[in-house]
Amino acid sequence: MSRGLAAAADGRCSFVPCHVRAPAGQERLADHGGLRDAGGAAGERGGVSVVAAALVAALVLLTGGCLAVVCAAEAGRRASGAADLAALAGAVELRTGGDPSAACAAAARIATANGARLQHCTTDAADVKVRCEASSRWSLPGVRRSAVRSARAGPDPAS
Amino acid sequence: MATAELAVVLPTLLLVLALCLGALDLGLDTVRSLGAAGAAARSLARGDAPAAALAAAHRSAPAGATVSVTTSGDDVRVVVRCPRGWLARALQLQVVPSGSAVAAREDSGPTTGQPP
């Protein structure tokens, strides 16, 4: 490239010391080669960077989407597990004590112990129905963290 | 020129890919731990044999996870802890995928529990 510049300077050696300059015939070759090299390198440099940036952006976006799904699944699993166990605890309390409010208090205690919040609790004969809300351990911007699940528990009809 | 640039860009891409996969791995392991802990706690609460509940938890938990059961009063708590992932080890992070569940023990008679 420097030889190309020297050639473009019309033989006046303003950019490189004169002893670097090649004889006239070779200089012309160097001139063409230098220009072609410069153009090719600039084009490829931009290309690689743009493709790499696009790939990184695509990866990050794809992972963000997957992580949002995983967070929702985690919150859902937390809520459904808490609802399951809370309903069971409520059903046991209802059978041993027979008091619906005590059953719901037991359900609320178990839901809280599982990191969820008891939103709703009703008893129907010997069955207890609960609805729990739980949040994911992580948060992503723009993604809802909480999930709501319900469960029902009661005496085994088979026994 | 392009080769030198590729030598910088390619490791960067691989690093980003590794970070993304590590984050997903962490999330999925947490979800599986939660599921295993919940299933074991429910099984224990319904009065199943502890050995059977532990075996079921080990089956559904990620490989290498430890399952611990502690009983306090009427409650039984199951904690599933996974080994630290390769990403956390590489970055020296103390992040461990884990899940826990607490259930009230029911010692007499079977009940059913299912989603409505």
PDB file of C-alpha atoms in Angstrom:
ATOM      1  CA  MET A   1       0.000   0.000   0.000  1.00  0.00           C
ATOM      2  CA  SER A   2       2.754   2.423   0.792  1.00  0.00           C
ATOM      3  CA  ARG A   3       4.312   1.630  -2.566  1.00  0.00           C
ATOM      4  CA  GLY A   4       1.001   2.385  -4.207  1.00  0.00           C
ATOM      5  CA  LEU A   5       0.880   5.749  -2.505  1.00  0.00           C
ATOM      6  CA  ALA A   6       4.461   6.470  -3.520  1.00  0.00           C
ATOM      7  CA  ALA A   7       3.547   5.709  -7.107  1.00  0.00           C
ATOM      8  CA  ALA A   8       0.491   7.905  -6.938  1.00  0.00           C
ATOM      9  CA  ALA A   9       2.690  10.744  -5.729  1.00  0.00           C
ATOM     10  CA  ASP A  10       4.100  10.838  -9.252  1.00  0.00           C
ATOM     11  CA  GLY A  11       7.669   9.896  -8.523  1.00  0.00           C
ATOM     12  CA  ARG A  12       8.291  12.653  -6.004  1.00  0.00           C
ATOM     13  CA  CYS A  13       8.945  10.361  -3.047  1.00  0.00           C
ATOM     14  CA  SER A  14       6.843  12.407  -0.683  1.00  0.00           C
ATOM     15  CA  PHE A  15       5.520   9.435   1.326  1.00  0.00           C
ATOM     16  CA  VAL A  16       8.382   6.974   1.379  1.00  0.00           C
ATOM     17  CA  PRO A  17      12.146   7.353   1.287  1.00  0.00           C
ATOM     18  CA  CYS A  18      13.479   7.122  -2.243  1.00  0.00           C
ATOM     19  CA  HIS A  19      15.541   4.016  -1.594  1.00  0.00           C
ATOM     20  CA  VAL A  20      12.329   2.083  -0.991  1.00  0.00           C
ATOM     21  CA  ARG A  21      11.093   2.822  -4.474  1.00  0.00           C
ATOM     22  CA  ALA A  22      11.349   0.134  -7.080  1.00  0.00           C
ATOM     23  CA  PRO A  23      12.374   0.678 -10.717  1.00  0.00           C
ATOM     24  CA  ALA A  24       9.646   2.086 -12.950  1.00  0.00           C
ATOM     25  CA  GLY A  25       8.373  -1.212 -14.411  1.00  0.00           C
ATOM     26  CA  GLN A  26       7.940  -2.899 -11.038  1.00  0.00           C
ATOM     27  CA  GLU A  27       6.432   0.204  -9.588  1.00  0.00           C
ATOM     28  CA  ARG A  28       3.530  -0.001 -11.971  1.00  0.00           C
ATOM     29  CA  LEU A  29       2.883  -3.612 -10.949  1.00  0.00           C
ATOM     30  CA  ALA A  30       3.122  -2.668  -7.299  1.00  0.00           C
ATOM     31  CA  ASP A  31       0.701   0.141  -7.941  1.00  0.00           C
ATOM     32  CA  HIS A  32      -2.003  -2.138  -9.316  1.00  0.00           C
ATOM     33  CA  GLY A  33      -1.370  -4.807  -6.721  1.00  0.00           C
ATOM     34  CA  GLY A  34      -1.459  -2.324  -3.913  1.00  0.00           C
ATOM     35  CA  LEU A  35      -4.740  -0.828  -4.972  1.00  0.00           C
ATOM     36  CA  ARG A  36      -6.369  -4.198  -5.448  1.00  0.00           C
ATOM     37  CA  ASP A  37      -5.162  -5.398  -2.015  1.00  0.00           C
ATOM     38  CA  ALA A  38      -6.439  -2.305  -0.278  1.00  0.00           C
ATOM     39  CA  GLY A  39      -9.903  -2.583  -1.797  1.00  0.00           C
ATOM     40  CA  GLY A  40     -10.258  -6.318  -1.079  1.00  0.00           C
ATOM     41  CA  ALA A  41      -9.100  -6.083   2.535  1.00  0.00           C
ATOM     42  CA  ALA A  42     -11.467  -3.214   3.320  1.00  0.00           C
ATOM     43  CA  GLY A  43     -14.430  -5.097   1.846  1.00  0.00           C
ATOM     44  CA  GLU A  44     -13.706  -8.324   3.692  1.00  0.00           C
ATOM     45  CA  ARG A  45     -13.040  -6.584   6.988  1.00  0.00           C
ATOM     46  CA  GLY A  46     -16.479  -4.982   6.943  1.00  0.00           C
ATOM     47  CA  GLY A  47     -18.110  -8.232   5.876  1.00  0.00           C
ATOM     48  CA  VAL A  48     -16.743 -10.354   8.709  1.00  0.00           C
ATOM     49  CA  SER A  49     -17.624  -7.766  11.345  1.00  0.00           C
ATOM     50  CA  VAL A  50     -21.150  -7.284  10.108  1.00  0.00           C
ATOM     51  CA  VAL A  51     -21.812 -11.006   9.898  1.00  0.00           C
ATOM     52  CA  ALA A  52     -20.326 -11.538  13.380  1.00  0.00           C
ATOM     53  CA  ALA A  53     -22.414  -8.731  14.884  1.00  0.00           C
ATOM     54  CA  ALA A  54     -25.534 -10.128  13.254  1.00  0.00           C
ATOM     55  CA  LEU A  55     -24.757 -13.612  14.564  1.00  0.00           C
ATOM     56  CA  VAL A  56     -24.176 -12.341  18.102  1.00  0.00           C
ATOM     57  CA  ALA A  57     -27.411 -10.357  17.992  1.00  0.00           C
ATOM     58  CA  ALA A  58     -29.313 -13.389  16.710  1.00  0.00           C
ATOM     59  CA  LEU A  59     -27.807 -15.606  19.421  1.00  0.00           C
ATOM     60  CA  VAL A  60     -28.654 -13.147  22.177  1.00  0.00           C
ATOM     61  CA  LEU A  61     -32.203 -12.700  20.894  1.00  0.00           C
ATOM     62  CA  LEU A  62     -32.746 -16.437  20.561  1.00  0.00           C
ATOM     63  CA  THR A  63     -31.373 -17.079  24.035  1.00  0.00           C
ATOM     64  CA  GLY A  64     -33.496 -14.282  25.462  1.00  0.00           C
ATOM     65  CA  GLY A  65     -36.590 -15.890  23.998  1.00  0.00           C
ATOM     66  CA  CYS A  66     -35.639 -19.309  25.334  1.00  0.00           C
ATOM     67  CA  LEU A  67     -34.854 -17.857  28.757  1.00  0.00           C
ATOM     68  CA  ALA A  68     -38.262 -16.166  28.847  1.00  0.00           C
ATOM     69  CA  VAL A  69     -39.870 -19.556  28.225  1.00  0.00           C
ATOM     70  CA  VAL A  70     -37.681 -21.188  30.882  1.00  0.00           C
ATOM     71  CA  CYS A  71     -38.569 -18.452  33.404  1.00  0.00           C
ATOM     72  CA  ALA A  72     -42.263 -18.937  32.698  1.00  0.00           C
ATOM     73  CA  ALA A  73     -41.851 -22.695  33.093  1.00  0.00           C
ATOM     74  CA  GLU A  74     -40.029 -22.208  36.384  1.00  0.00           C
ATOM     75  CA  ALA A  75     -42.704 -19.900  37.761  1.00  0.00           C
ATOM     76  CA  GLY A  76     -45.386 -22.314  36.578  1.00  0.00           C
ATOM     77  CA  ARG A  77     -43.666 -25.297  38.165  1.00  0.00           C
ATOM     78  CA  ARG A  78     -43.248 -23.398  41.411  1.00  0.00           C
ATOM     79  CA  ALA A  79     -46.907 -22.351  41.435  1.00  0.00           C
ATOM     80  CA  SER A  80     -48.273 -25.783  40.527  1.00  0.00           C
ATOM     81  CA  GLY A  81     -46.071 -27.542  43.078  1.00  0.00           C
ATOM     82  CA  ALA A  82     -47.132 -25.130  45.795  1.00  0.00           C
ATOM     83  CA  ALA A  83     -50.801 -25.439  44.802  1.00  0.00           C
ATOM     84  CA  ASP A  84     -50.583 -29.236  44.832  1.00  0.00           C
ATOM     85  CA  LEU A  85     -49.022 -29.415  48.275  1.00  0.00           C
ATOM     86  CA  ALA A  86     -51.236 -26.663  49.683  1.00  0.00           C
ATOM     87  CA  ALA A  87     -54.374 -28.444  48.474  1.00  0.00           C
ATOM     88  CA  LEU A  88     -53.164 -31.704  50.018  1.00  0.00           C
ATOM     89  CA  ALA A  89     -52.427 -29.999  53.339  1.00  0.00           C
ATOM     90  CA  GLY A  90     -55.829 -28.338  53.258  1.00  0.00           C
ATOM     91  CA  ALA A  91     -57.581 -31.633  52.541  1.00  0.00           C
ATOM     92  CA  VAL A  92     -55.795 -33.364  55.409  1.00  0.00           C
ATOM     93  CA  GLU A  93     -56.695 -30.546  57.778  1.00  0.00           C
ATOM     94  CA  LEU A  94     -60.283 -30.572  56.580  1.00  0.00           C
ATOM     95  CA  ARG A  95     -60.608 -34.293  57.204  1.00  0.00           C
ATOM     96  CA  THR A  96     -58.988 -34.265  60.646  1.00  0.00           C
ATOM     97  CA  GLY A  97     -60.449 -30.972  61.874  1.00  0.00           C
ATOM     98  CA  GLY A  98     -63.474 -30.454  59.656  1.00  0.00           C
ATOM     99  CA  ASP A  99     -63.100 -26.694  59.765  1.00  0.00           C
ATOM    100  CA  PRO A 100     -62.907 -25.051  56.303  1.00  0.00           C
ATOM    101  CA  SER A 101     -61.145 -21.941  57.577  1.00  0.00           C
ATOM    102  CA  ALA A 102     -58.520 -24.049  59.367  1.00  0.00           C
ATOM    103  CA  ALA A 103     -58.074 -26.050  56.161  1.00  0.00           C
ATOM    104  CA  CYS A 104     -57.463 -22.888  54.179  1.00  0.00           C
ATOM    105  CA  ALA A 105     -55.088 -21.613  56.864  1.00  0.00           C
ATOM    106  CA  ALA A 106     -53.082 -24.840  56.552  1.00  0.00           C
ATOM    107  CA  ALA A 107     -53.098 -24.479  52.772  1.00  0.00           C
ATOM    108  CA  ALA A 108     -51.899 -20.896  53.043  1.00  0.00           C
ATOM    109  CA  ARG A 109     -49.107 -21.924  55.413  1.00  0.00           C
ATOM    110  CA  ILE A 110     -47.832 -24.588  53.001  1.00  0.00           C
ATOM    111  CA  ALA A 111     -48.166 -22.269  50.000  1.00  0.00           C
ATOM    112  CA  THR A 112     -46.076 -19.635  51.781  1.00  0.00           C
ATOM    113  CA  ALA A 113     -43.502 -22.235  52.784  1.00  0.00           C
ATOM    114  CA  ASN A 114     -43.162 -23.120  49.102  1.00  0.00           C
ATOM    115  CA  GLY A 115     -42.567 -19.538  48.089  1.00  0.00           C
ATOM    116  CA  ALA A 116     -46.032 -18.977  46.656  1.00  0.00           C
ATOM    117  CA  ARG A 117     -49.060 -16.937  47.653  1.00  0.00           C
ATOM    118  CA  LEU A 118     -52.477 -18.457  48.235  1.00  0.00           C
ATOM    119  CA  GLN A 119     -54.869 -16.409  46.107  1.00  0.00           C
ATOM    120  CA  HIS A 120     -58.033 -18.340  46.520  1.00  0.00           C
ATOM    121  CA  CYS A 121     -59.200 -21.240  48.644  1.00  0.00           C
ATOM    122  CA  THR A 122     -62.597 -22.943  48.719  1.00  0.00           C
ATOM    123  CA  THR A 123     -63.851 -26.151  50.229  1.00  0.00           C
ATOM    124  CA  ASP A 124     -66.475 -28.312  48.628  1.00  0.00           C
ATOM    125  CA  ALA A 125     -67.665 -31.167  50.866  1.00  0.00           C
ATOM    126  CA  ALA A 126     -64.364 -32.948  51.625  1.00  0.00           C
ATOM    127  CA  ASP A 127     -62.474 -31.369  48.712  1.00  0.00           C
ATOM    128  CA  VAL A 128     -60.218 -28.353  48.915  1.00  0.00           C
ATOM    129  CA  LYS A 129     -59.579 -26.187  45.863  1.00  0.00           C
ATOM    130  CA  VAL A 130     -56.742 -23.694  45.928  1.00  0.00           C
ATOM    131  CA  ARG A 131     -55.196 -21.209  43.544  1.00  0.00           C
ATOM    132  CA  CYS A 132     -51.593 -20.163  44.073  1.00  0.00           C
ATOM    133  CA  GLU A 133     -49.385 -17.521  42.548  1.00  0.00           C
ATOM    134  CA  ALA A 134     -45.606 -17.841  42.421  1.00  0.00           C
ATOM    135  CA  SER A 135     -42.801 -15.833  40.895  1.00  0.00           C
ATOM    136  CA  SER A 136     -39.736 -16.948  39.013  1.00  0.00           C
ATOM    137  CA  ARG A 137     -36.363 -16.745  40.706  1.00  0.00           C
ATOM    138  CA  TRP A 138     -35.045 -14.578  37.886  1.00  0.00           C
ATOM    139  CA  SER A 139     -36.489 -11.677  36.015  1.00  0.00           C
ATOM    140  CA  LEU A 140     -36.096 -10.659  32.410  1.00  0.00           C
ATOM    141  CA  PRO A 141     -37.075  -7.179  31.271  1.00  0.00           C
ATOM    142  CA  GLY A 142     -40.472  -7.169  29.675  1.00  0.00           C
ATOM    143  CA  VAL A 143     -41.385 -10.694  30.755  1.00  0.00           C
ATOM    144  CA  ARG A 144     -44.047 -11.476  33.343  1.00  0.00           C
ATOM    145  CA  ARG A 145     -42.440 -13.268  36.275  1.00  0.00           C
ATOM    146  CA  SER A 146     -45.444 -14.720  38.028  1.00  0.00           C
ATOM    147  CA  ALA A 147     -47.652 -17.666  37.256  1.00  0.00           C
ATOM    148  CA  VAL A 148     -50.968 -18.829  38.711  1.00  0.00           C
ATOM    149  CA  ARG A 149     -51.944 -22.473  39.066  1.00  0.00           C
ATOM    150  CA  SER A 150     -54.773 -24.220  40.843  1.00  0.00           C
ATOM    151  CA  ALA A 151     -55.162 -27.663  42.358  1.00  0.00           C
ATOM    152  CA  ARG A 152     -57.813 -29.734  44.065  1.00  0.00           C
ATOM    153  CA  ALA A 153     -57.390 -32.389  46.725  1.00  0.00           C
ATOM    154  CA  GLY A 154     -59.779 -34.637  48.603  1.00  0.00           C
ATOM    155  CA  PRO A 155     -60.415 -38.159  49.847  1.00  0.00           C
ATOM    156  CA  ASP A 156     -59.589 -40.923  47.414  1.00  0.00           C
ATOM    157  CA  PRO A 157     -62.905 -41.993  45.797  1.00  0.00           C
ATOM    158  CA  ALA A 158     -61.576 -45.541  45.531  1.00  0.00           C
ATOM    159  CA  SER A 159     -61.305 -46.051  49.274  1.00  0.00           C
TER     160      SER A 159
ATOM    161  CA  MET B   1      -6.654  -9.422   6.957  1.00  0.00           C
ATOM    162  CA  ALA B   2      -9.894 -11.288   7.023  1.00  0.00           C
ATOM    163  CA  THR B   3      -8.166 -14.304   8.562  1.00  0.00           C
ATOM    164  CA  ALA B   4      -6.787 -12.223  11.424  1.00  0.00           C
ATOM    165  CA  GLU B   5     -10.209 -10.754  11.996  1.00  0.00           C
ATOM    166  CA  LEU B   6     -11.828 -14.163  11.929  1.00  0.00           C
ATOM    167  CA  ALA B   7      -9.394 -15.230  14.629  1.00  0.00           C
ATOM    168  CA  VAL B   8     -10.847 -12.547  16.911  1.00  0.00           C
ATOM    169  CA  VAL B   9     -14.472 -12.894  15.888  1.00  0.00           C
ATOM    170  CA  LEU B  10     -14.741 -16.663  16.084  1.00  0.00           C
ATOM    171  CA  PRO B  11     -13.709 -16.989  19.771  1.00  0.00           C
ATOM    172  CA  THR B  12     -16.066 -14.125  20.598  1.00  0.00           C
ATOM    173  CA  LEU B  13     -18.925 -15.925  18.904  1.00  0.00           C
ATOM    174  CA  LEU B  14     -18.083 -19.153  20.697  1.00  0.00           C
ATOM    175  CA  LEU B  15     -17.908 -17.318  24.024  1.00  0.00           C
ATOM    176  CA  VAL B  16     -21.327 -15.759  23.478  1.00  0.00           C
ATOM    177  CA  LEU B  17     -22.719 -19.142  22.464  1.00  0.00           C
ATOM    178  CA  ALA B  18     -21.250 -20.749  25.594  1.00  0.00           C
ATOM    179  CA  LEU B  19     -22.736 -18.039  27.826  1.00  0.00           C
ATOM    180  CA  CYS B  20     -26.151 -18.472  26.215  1.00  0.00           C
ATOM    181  CA  LEU B  21     -26.087 -22.258  26.559  1.00  0.00           C
ATOM    182  CA  GLY B  22     -24.875 -22.011  30.160  1.00  0.00           C
ATOM    183  CA  ALA B  23     -27.726 -19.687  31.093  1.00  0.00           C
ATOM    184  CA  LEU B  24     -30.260 -22.016  29.497  1.00  0.00           C
ATOM    185  CA  ASP B  25     -28.696 -25.012  31.236  1.00  0.00           C
ATOM    186  CA  LEU B  26     -29.020 -23.261  34.589  1.00  0.00           C
ATOM    187  CA  GLY B  27     -32.677 -22.461  33.994  1.00  0.00           C
ATOM    188  CA  LEU B  28     -33.590 -25.954  32.816  1.00  0.00           C
ATOM    189  CA  ASP B  29     -31.788 -27.608  35.728  1.00  0.00           C
ATOM    190  CA  THR B  30     -33.690 -25.366  38.137  1.00  0.00           C
ATOM    191  CA  VAL B  31     -37.014 -26.317  36.568  1.00  0.00           C
ATOM    192  CA  ARG B  32     -36.182 -30.028  36.774  1.00  0.00           C
ATOM    193  CA  SER B  33     -35.012 -29.698  40.395  1.00  0.00           C
ATOM    194  CA  LEU B  34     -38.240 -27.957  41.328  1.00  0.00           C
ATOM    195  CA  GLY B  35     -40.270 -30.692  39.694  1.00  0.00           C
ATOM    196  CA  ALA B  36     -38.321 -33.455  41.407  1.00  0.00           C
ATOM    197  CA  ALA B  37     -38.552 -31.773  44.821  1.00  0.00           C
ATOM    198  CA  GLY B  38     -42.290 -31.196  44.417  1.00  0.00           C
ATOM    199  CA  ALA B  39     -42.971 -34.781  43.375  1.00  0.00           C
ATOM    200  CA  ALA B  40     -40.910 -36.196  46.248  1.00  0.00           C
ATOM    201  CA  ALA B  41     -42.553 -33.901  48.803  1.00  0.00           C
ATOM    202  CA  ARG B  42     -45.996 -34.856  47.582  1.00  0.00           C
ATOM    203  CA  SER B  43     -45.128 -38.513  47.672  1.00  0.00           C
ATOM    204  CA  LEU B  44     -43.766 -38.219  51.225  1.00  0.00           C
ATOM    205  CA  ALA B  45     -46.789 -36.168  52.298  1.00  0.00           C
ATOM    206  CA  ARG B  46     -49.115 -38.896  51.094  1.00  0.00           C
ATOM    207  CA  GLY B  47     -47.323 -41.414  53.248  1.00  0.00           C
ATOM    208  CA  ASP B  48     -45.282 -43.272  50.623  1.00  0.00           C
ATOM    209  CA  ALA B  49     -42.105 -45.010  51.685  1.00  0.00           C
ATOM    210  CA  PRO B  50     -39.226 -42.505  51.941  1.00  0.00           C
ATOM    211  CA  ALA B  51     -36.964 -44.757  49.875  1.00  0.00           C
ATOM    212  CA  ALA B  52     -39.458 -44.830  46.997  1.00  0.00           C
ATOM    213  CA  ALA B  53     -39.932 -41.054  47.134  1.00  0.00           C
ATOM    214  CA  LEU B  54     -36.168 -40.473  47.128  1.00  0.00           C
ATOM    215  CA  ALA B  55     -35.649 -42.862  44.232  1.00  0.00           C
ATOM    216  CA  ALA B  56     -38.350 -41.081  42.222  1.00  0.00           C
ATOM    217  CA  ALA B  57     -36.755 -37.714  42.995  1.00  0.00           C
ATOM    218  CA  HIS B  58     -33.349 -38.982  41.871  1.00  0.00           C
ATOM    219  CA  ARG B  59     -34.857 -40.261  38.657  1.00  0.00           C
ATOM    220  CA  SER B  60     -36.466 -36.971  37.671  1.00  0.00           C
ATOM    221  CA  ALA B  61     -33.720 -34.680  38.991  1.00  0.00           C
ATOM    222  CA  PRO B  62     -30.731 -33.731  36.814  1.00  0.00           C
ATOM    223  CA  ALA B  63     -27.797 -36.123  36.904  1.00  0.00           C
ATOM    224  CA  GLY B  64     -25.571 -35.809  39.955  1.00  0.00           C
ATOM    225  CA  ALA B  65     -28.123 -33.928  42.054  1.00  0.00           C
ATOM    226  CA  THR B  66     -28.366 -34.496  45.788  1.00  0.00           C
ATOM    227  CA  VAL B  67     -31.763 -34.939  47.421  1.00  0.00           C
ATOM    228  CA  SER B  68     -32.141 -34.161  51.109  1.00  0.00           C
ATOM    229  CA  VAL B  69     -35.219 -34.595  53.265  1.00  0.00           C
ATOM    230  CA  THR B  70     -35.693 -32.829  56.580  1.00  0.00           C
ATOM    231  CA  THR B  71     -38.682 -33.212  58.840  1.00  0.00           C
ATOM    232  CA  SER B  72     -39.728 -30.532  61.283  1.00  0.00           C
ATOM    233  CA  GLY B  73     -42.939 -30.990  63.216  1.00  0.00           C
ATOM    234  CA  ASP B  74     -45.731 -31.767  60.765  1.00  0.00           C
ATOM    235  CA  ASP B  75     -43.796 -30.548  57.769  1.00  0.00           C
ATOM    236  CA  VAL B  76     -41.418 -32.351  55.501  1.00  0.00           C
ATOM    237  CA  ARG B  77     -39.018 -30.389  53.320  1.00  0.00           C
ATOM    238  CA  VAL B  78     -37.319 -31.826  50.250  1.00  0.00           C
ATOM    239  CA  VAL B  79     -34.344 -29.992  48.753  1.00  0.00           C
ATOM    240  CA  VAL B  80     -32.800 -30.978  45.423  1.00  0.00           C
ATOM    241  CA  ARG B  81     -29.416 -29.418  44.717  1.00  0.00           C
ATOM    242  CA  CYS B  82     -27.630 -29.833  41.422  1.00  0.00           C
ATOM    243  CA  PRO B  83     -23.869 -29.767  41.035  1.00  0.00           C
ATOM    244  CA  ARG B  84     -22.520 -26.413  39.908  1.00  0.00           C
ATOM    245  CA  GLY B  85     -22.698 -26.148  36.135  1.00  0.00           C
ATOM    246  CA  TRP B  86     -19.563 -25.871  33.994  1.00  0.00           C
ATOM    247  CA  LEU B  87     -20.330 -22.226  33.303  1.00  0.00           C
ATOM    248  CA  ALA B  88     -20.578 -21.349  36.999  1.00  0.00           C
ATOM    249  CA  ARG B  89     -17.336 -23.243  37.648  1.00  0.00           C
ATOM    250  CA  ALA B  90     -15.570 -21.477  34.818  1.00  0.00           C
ATOM    251  CA  LEU B  91     -16.748 -18.051  35.961  1.00  0.00           C
ATOM    252  CA  GLN B  92     -16.283 -18.823  39.678  1.00  0.00           C
ATOM    253  CA  LEU B  93     -19.952 -18.121  40.325  1.00  0.00           C
ATOM    254  CA  GLN B  94     -21.703 -19.537  43.366  1.00  0.00           C
ATOM    255  CA  VAL B  95     -24.893 -20.196  41.437  1.00  0.00           C
ATOM    256  CA  VAL B  96     -26.353 -23.630  41.986  1.00  0.00           C
ATOM    257  CA  PRO B  97     -29.559 -24.829  40.350  1.00  0.00           C
ATOM    258  CA  SER B  98     -31.783 -26.054  43.147  1.00  0.00           C
ATOM    259  CA  GLY B  99     -35.384 -26.598  44.062  1.00  0.00           C
ATOM    260  CA  SER B 100     -37.194 -27.182  47.322  1.00  0.00           C
ATOM    261  CA  ALA B 101     -40.686 -28.108  48.364  1.00  0.00           C
ATOM    262  CA  VAL B 102     -42.450 -28.233  51.718  1.00  0.00           C
ATOM    263  CA  ALA B 103     -45.425 -30.440  52.425  1.00  0.00           C
ATOM    264  CA  ALA B 104     -47.556 -31.174  55.451  1.00  0.00           C
ATOM    265  CA  ARG B 105     -47.227 -34.799  56.403  1.00  0.00           C
ATOM    266  CA  GLU B 106     -50.307 -36.893  56.223  1.00  0.00           C
ATOM    267  CA  ASP B 107     -49.898 -40.083  58.175  1.00  0.00           C
ATOM    268  CA  SER B 108     -53.330 -41.641  57.955  1.00  0.00           C
ATOM    269  CA  GLY B 109     -55.331 -42.640  54.946  1.00  0.00           C
ATOM    270  CA  PRO B 110     -54.901 -41.886  51.263  1.00  0.00           C
ATOM    271  CA  THR B 111     -56.146 -38.782  49.522  1.00  0.00           C
ATOM    272  CA  THR B 112     -55.981 -37.763  45.927  1.00  0.00           C
ATOM    273  CA  GLY B 113     -54.545 -34.572  44.608  1.00  0.00           C
ATOM    274  CA  GLN B 114     -54.866 -33.547  41.008  1.00  0.00           C
ATOM    275  CA  PRO B 115     -55.302 -30.417  38.965  1.00  0.00           C
ATOM    276  CA  PRO B 116     -58.967 -29.542  38.390  1.00  0.00           C
TER     277      PRO B 116
END
